[in-house]
Amino acid sequence: MVDEGMHYEGNCIRPPSEAYSILLQVTVGCSHNKCTFCGTYKDVRFRIKDDSIILSDILFASKYMKGQNRVFLMDGDSLIIPQKRLIWILDRIKEHLPWVKRVGAYANTKSLEMKSSKDLKELRQNGLKILYLGIESGDEETLKRIRKGTTGQNLIDMGRKAKEAGMKLSVTVLLGIAGREGSLEHARATGALLSAMDPNYVGALTVMLIPGTVLYEEYHHGKFQLPGERELLQELREMIAHTNLTRGLFFSNHASNYLPVKARLPKGKQEALDLIDSALQGEVALRPEWTRAL
Ligand code: SF4
């Protein structure tokens, strides 16, 4: 089994900061799979992979991935795995990959609701030290429209719960997701949500239209208007202006964005706003459209 290699299936995605991690696929697909902008797991039925396959991949990594000291548990929402099974996976990682310093996973509000604070602390003690949570927006109307399956208050509560368990929390927000009309409202509400949740990292991505998604259809039927470059910059500016973190990193350096920004908050807020203002005045070059990607 060990020399079969890693048993990857389908579209494997991971956060940019996990690029050098051992990518261990423990689930296939996403347990929610309803967000209107997301085409990653469109026709994939969510399931947890067999323990024997997971163990085989861990053993393969123990032989060939000794230089990587982080593990990322794919796919969309590994935190949904029942507690006992997840602890078993973390134990096997500890046993066979003793050099690994941090395990990370995507989470959503449903999987965070299903874990008690005690469960989360137990996971933290067993190596799961960072969770990635897609917020997308703090605006209730937008959350409903994109079928995020949660509310702003629930996002705040679940994010805080993860942080209180001692986990690092990295969240993503989506520029442009509220369309042209809702742009600034979305920016302000998202800034307020981020301030209330107070995550360690915020990554702002720009929405992209993926064929086959509901959002793509809405766009082509004139029901959704994508903000232009300038509007997206104004949205980013408004969002940062309304975001107050006690100590966090706000970045928009993803390949989908027009302007890479990296701000340590609260200290670097003004500098980030000044940079965006310079870009709005045409003094800073934006990433050309053809180089933007997901
Ligand atoms: S955005 Fe995340 S939660 Fe929503 S369907 Fe895609 S993978 Fe699932």
Coordinates of C-alpha atoms and ligand atoms in Angstrom, one line a residue:
M1 CA 0.0 0.0 0.0
V2 CA 2.7 2.5 1.0
D3 CA 4.3 2.6 -2.5
E4 CA 1.0 3.3 -4.2
G5 CA 1.6 7.0 -3.6
M6 CA -0.9 9.5 -2.3
H7 CA -4.5 8.5 -3.2
Y8 CA -5.7 11.9 -4.4
E9 CA -9.2 12.1 -5.9
G10 CA -10.8 14.9 -7.9
N11 CA -10.1 18.6 -7.4
C12 CA -7.7 19.1 -4.6
I13 CA -7.6 22.6 -3.2
R14 CA -5.7 24.1 -0.2
P15 CA -5.1 27.6 1.2
P16 CA -2.1 29.4 -0.4
S17 CA -0.3 29.3 3.0
E18 CA -0.4 25.5 2.9
A19 CA 1.5 25.3 -0.4
Y20 CA 4.5 23.4 1.2
S21 CA 2.4 21.2 3.5
I22 CA 1.9 17.5 3.2
L23 CA -1.6 17.4 1.6
L24 CA -3.5 14.6 3.2
Q25 CA -6.9 14.0 1.6
V26 CA -9.1 12.7 4.3
T27 CA -12.5 13.7 2.8
V28 CA -13.7 14.0 -0.7
G29 CA -15.8 17.1 -1.6
C30 CA -17.5 19.5 0.6
S31 CA -20.3 18.7 3.1
H32 CA -22.1 22.0 2.3
N33 CA -21.5 22.3 -1.5
K34 CA -24.2 24.9 -2.0
C35 CA -22.3 28.2 -2.3
T36 CA -23.5 29.8 -5.6
F37 CA -20.0 31.0 -6.6
C38 CA -18.1 27.8 -6.0
G39 CA -17.6 25.1 -8.6
T40 CA -14.8 23.2 -6.9
Y41 CA -16.8 20.1 -5.9
K42 CA -19.9 20.6 -8.1
D43 CA -20.6 17.0 -8.9
V44 CA -18.8 15.3 -6.0
R45 CA -20.7 13.5 -3.3
F46 CA -19.1 14.3 0.1
R47 CA -17.6 11.3 1.9
I48 CA -14.9 10.6 4.4
K49 CA -12.2 8.4 3.0
D50 CA -11.5 4.9 4.4
D51 CA -9.1 4.7 7.3
S52 CA -6.9 2.2 5.4
I53 CA -6.4 4.7 2.6
I54 CA -5.7 7.6 5.0
L55 CA -3.2 5.4 6.9
S56 CA -1.5 4.4 3.6
D57 CA -1.1 8.0 2.6
I58 CA 0.4 8.9 6.1
L59 CA 2.8 6.0 5.7
F60 CA 3.8 7.2 2.2
A61 CA 4.4 10.7 3.6
S62 CA 6.5 9.2 6.5
K63 CA 8.8 7.7 3.8
Y64 CA 8.9 10.4 1.2
M65 CA 7.9 13.7 2.8
K66 CA 10.3 14.1 5.7
G67 CA 11.2 17.7 4.7
Q68 CA 7.6 19.0 5.2
N69 CA 6.7 19.9 8.7
R70 CA 3.0 20.8 8.2
V71 CA 0.0 18.8 7.2
F72 CA -3.1 20.1 5.6
L73 CA -6.2 17.9 5.8
M74 CA -8.2 18.2 2.5
D75 CA -10.9 18.5 1.1
G76 CA -13.5 21.1 1.7
D77 CA -14.4 20.6 5.3
S78 CA -12.4 18.0 7.2
L79 CA -13.5 19.3 10.6
I80 CA -16.9 17.6 9.9
I81 CA -15.2 14.2 10.6
P82 CA -16.6 12.8 13.8
Q83 CA -14.4 13.5 16.8
K84 CA -13.1 10.0 17.5
R85 CA -12.1 9.4 13.9
L86 CA -10.5 12.8 13.6
I87 CA -8.5 12.2 16.8
W88 CA -7.5 8.8 15.3
I89 CA -6.1 10.6 12.2
L90 CA -4.2 13.1 14.3
D91 CA -2.8 10.3 16.4
R92 CA -1.5 8.5 13.3
I93 CA 0.1 11.7 12.1
K94 CA 1.8 12.1 15.4
E95 CA 2.9 8.5 15.4
H96 CA 4.3 8.3 11.8
L97 CA 5.2 11.9 11.1
P98 CA 6.7 13.1 14.4
W99 CA 8.4 16.0 12.8
V100 CA 5.1 17.6 11.8
K101 CA 4.5 20.8 13.8
R102 CA 1.1 21.9 12.7
V103 CA -2.0 20.4 11.1
G104 CA -4.6 22.6 9.4
A105 CA -8.0 22.1 7.9
Y106 CA -10.9 23.9 6.4
A107 CA -13.9 24.4 8.6
N108 CA -17.4 25.8 8.2
T109 CA -20.0 26.9 10.8
K110 CA -21.8 23.6 10.6
S111 CA -18.7 21.6 11.5
L112 CA -17.8 24.1 14.2
E113 CA -21.3 23.8 15.7
M114 CA -21.0 20.0 15.8
K115 CA -17.8 20.2 17.9
S116 CA -18.0 21.3 21.6
S117 CA -15.4 23.6 23.0
K118 CA -13.9 20.6 24.7
D119 CA -13.7 18.7 21.4
L120 CA -11.9 21.7 19.8
K121 CA -9.4 21.9 22.6
E122 CA -8.8 18.2 22.4
L123 CA -8.1 18.6 18.6
R124 CA -5.8 21.5 19.3
Q125 CA -3.9 19.5 21.9
N126 CA -3.5 16.7 19.3
G127 CA -2.0 19.0 16.7
L128 CA -4.9 20.6 14.8
K129 CA -3.7 24.2 15.2
I130 CA -5.2 26.2 12.4
L131 CA -8.6 26.3 10.9
Y132 CA -9.5 28.1 7.6
L133 CA -13.1 29.5 7.4
G134 CA -14.8 31.0 4.4
I135 CA -16.7 34.0 5.6
E136 CA -17.2 35.6 2.1
S137 CA -19.4 38.5 3.5
G138 CA -20.7 40.0 6.7
D139 CA -23.8 41.2 4.9
E140 CA -26.9 39.1 5.8
E141 CA -28.6 39.6 2.4
T142 CA -25.4 38.6 0.6
L143 CA -24.9 35.5 2.8
K144 CA -28.4 34.5 1.9
R145 CA -28.1 35.1 -1.8
I146 CA -24.9 33.1 -2.1
R147 CA -26.4 30.3 0.0
K148 CA -23.6 30.2 2.5
G149 CA -25.9 28.4 4.9
T150 CA -25.1 30.6 7.9
T151 CA -25.6 34.0 9.4
G152 CA -23.1 36.7 10.3
Q153 CA -23.7 36.2 14.0
N154 CA -23.2 32.5 13.7
L155 CA -19.9 33.1 11.8
I156 CA -18.8 35.4 14.6
D157 CA -19.7 32.9 17.3
M158 CA -18.1 29.9 15.6
G159 CA -15.0 31.8 14.7
R160 CA -14.6 32.9 18.3
K161 CA -15.2 29.4 19.5
A162 CA -12.3 28.2 17.5
K163 CA -10.1 31.0 18.8
E164 CA -11.1 30.4 22.4
A165 CA -10.0 26.7 21.9
G166 CA -6.5 28.0 21.2
M167 CA -6.6 27.5 17.4
K168 CA -5.3 30.0 14.9
L169 CA -8.1 31.2 12.7
S170 CA -7.6 32.2 9.1
V171 CA -10.7 33.5 7.2
T172 CA -11.4 34.5 3.6
V173 CA -13.7 37.2 2.3
L174 CA -14.8 37.8 -1.2
L175 CA -14.5 41.1 -3.0
G176 CA -17.2 41.7 -5.5
I177 CA -19.6 39.0 -4.2
A178 CA -22.3 41.5 -3.4
G179 CA -22.3 42.8 -7.0
R180 CA -22.1 46.4 -8.0
E181 CA -25.0 47.7 -6.0
G182 CA -24.2 46.0 -2.7
S183 CA -20.5 46.6 -2.9
L184 CA -19.9 49.2 -0.2
E185 CA -22.6 47.8 2.1
H186 CA -20.9 44.4 1.9
A187 CA -17.5 46.0 2.6
R188 CA -18.7 47.8 5.7
A189 CA -20.7 44.8 7.1
T190 CA -17.7 42.5 6.4
G191 CA -15.4 44.8 8.2
A192 CA -17.7 44.9 11.2
L193 CA -17.9 41.1 11.2
L194 CA -14.2 40.7 11.0
S195 CA -13.8 43.2 13.9
A196 CA -16.2 41.2 16.0
M197 CA -14.6 37.9 15.2
D198 CA -11.0 39.1 15.4
P199 CA -9.3 36.3 13.4
N200 CA -5.5 36.0 13.1
Y201 CA -5.5 36.2 9.3
V202 CA -7.9 37.6 6.7
G203 CA -7.4 36.8 3.1
A204 CA -9.4 38.9 0.6
L205 CA -10.0 37.2 -2.7
T206 CA -11.8 38.6 -5.7
V207 CA -14.8 36.7 -6.9
M208 CA -14.4 35.0 -10.3
L209 CA -17.1 33.6 -12.5
I210 CA -16.8 29.9 -12.8
P211 CA -18.9 28.2 -15.6
G212 CA -21.4 25.8 -14.2
T213 CA -22.1 27.8 -11.0
V214 CA -25.3 29.5 -10.1
L215 CA -23.4 32.9 -9.9
Y216 CA -22.2 32.4 -13.5
E217 CA -25.8 31.9 -14.6
E218 CA -27.0 34.9 -12.6
Y219 CA -24.3 37.0 -14.3
H220 CA -25.2 35.8 -17.8
H221 CA -28.9 36.5 -17.1
G222 CA -28.2 40.0 -15.9
K223 CA -29.1 39.3 -12.3
F224 CA -25.6 39.8 -11.0
Q225 CA -23.2 42.6 -12.0
L226 CA -19.5 42.2 -11.4
P227 CA -17.9 45.4 -10.0
G228 CA -15.1 46.8 -12.1
E229 CA -11.5 47.2 -11.1
R230 CA -12.0 50.6 -9.5
E231 CA -15.1 49.6 -7.6
L232 CA -13.3 46.6 -6.3
L233 CA -10.5 48.8 -5.0
Q234 CA -13.0 51.1 -3.3
E235 CA -14.6 48.0 -1.8
L236 CA -11.3 46.7 -0.5
R237 CA -10.6 50.2 0.9
E238 CA -13.9 50.4 2.7
M239 CA -13.5 46.9 4.1
I240 CA -10.1 47.6 5.5
A241 CA -11.2 51.0 6.9
H242 CA -14.0 49.1 8.8
T243 CA -11.8 46.3 10.0
N244 CA -10.3 46.6 13.5
L245 CA -8.3 43.6 14.6
T246 CA -6.4 43.4 17.9
R247 CA -3.5 41.8 16.1
G248 CA -3.9 40.3 12.7
L249 CA -2.8 40.2 9.1
F250 CA -5.1 41.4 6.4
F251 CA -3.9 40.5 2.9
S252 CA -5.2 40.6 -0.6
N253 CA -2.2 39.2 -2.3
H254 CA -4.2 36.3 -3.9
A255 CA -3.7 35.8 -7.6
S256 CA -7.4 36.7 -8.1
N257 CA -6.9 40.3 -6.9
Y258 CA -6.0 43.4 -8.9
L259 CA -3.8 45.0 -6.1
P260 CA -1.7 43.0 -3.6
V261 CA -2.0 44.4 -0.1
K262 CA -0.5 43.1 3.1
A263 CA -1.4 45.0 6.2
R264 CA -0.6 44.1 9.8
L265 CA -3.6 45.5 11.8
P266 CA -4.0 47.7 13.6
K267 CA -0.6 49.3 12.9
G268 CA -0.5 49.0 9.1
K269 CA -4.1 50.2 8.4
Q270 CA -3.3 53.7 7.3
E271 CA -0.4 52.5 5.1
A272 CA -2.7 50.0 3.4
L273 CA -5.4 52.7 2.8
D274 CA -2.8 55.1 1.4
L275 CA -1.6 52.4 -1.0
I276 CA -5.1 51.8 -2.2
D277 CA -5.7 55.6 -2.6
S278 CA -2.5 55.8 -4.7
A279 CA -3.8 52.9 -6.9
L280 CA -7.2 54.7 -7.2
Q281 CA -5.3 57.8 -8.4
G282 CA -3.5 55.7 -11.0
E283 CA -0.1 56.0 -9.3
V284 CA 0.3 52.2 -8.6
A285 CA 0.1 49.6 -11.4
L286 CA -2.6 46.9 -11.0
R287 CA -2.3 43.3 -11.9
P288 CA -3.2 42.8 -15.5
E289 CA -6.5 41.0 -16.1
W290 CA -4.9 38.1 -18.0
T291 CA -2.7 37.2 -15.0
R292 CA -5.5 36.9 -12.6
A293 CA -6.4 33.4 -11.5
L294 CA -8.1 31.4 -8.8
Ligands
SF4_1 S1 -17.1 27.7 -1.0 FE1 -16.4 26.2 0.6 S2 -18.3 25.7 1.8 FE2 -19.0 26.7 -0.1 S3 -19.4 25.0 -1.5 FE3 -17.3 25.7 -1.9 S4 -16.0 24.4 -0.7 FE4 -18.1 24.2 0.1

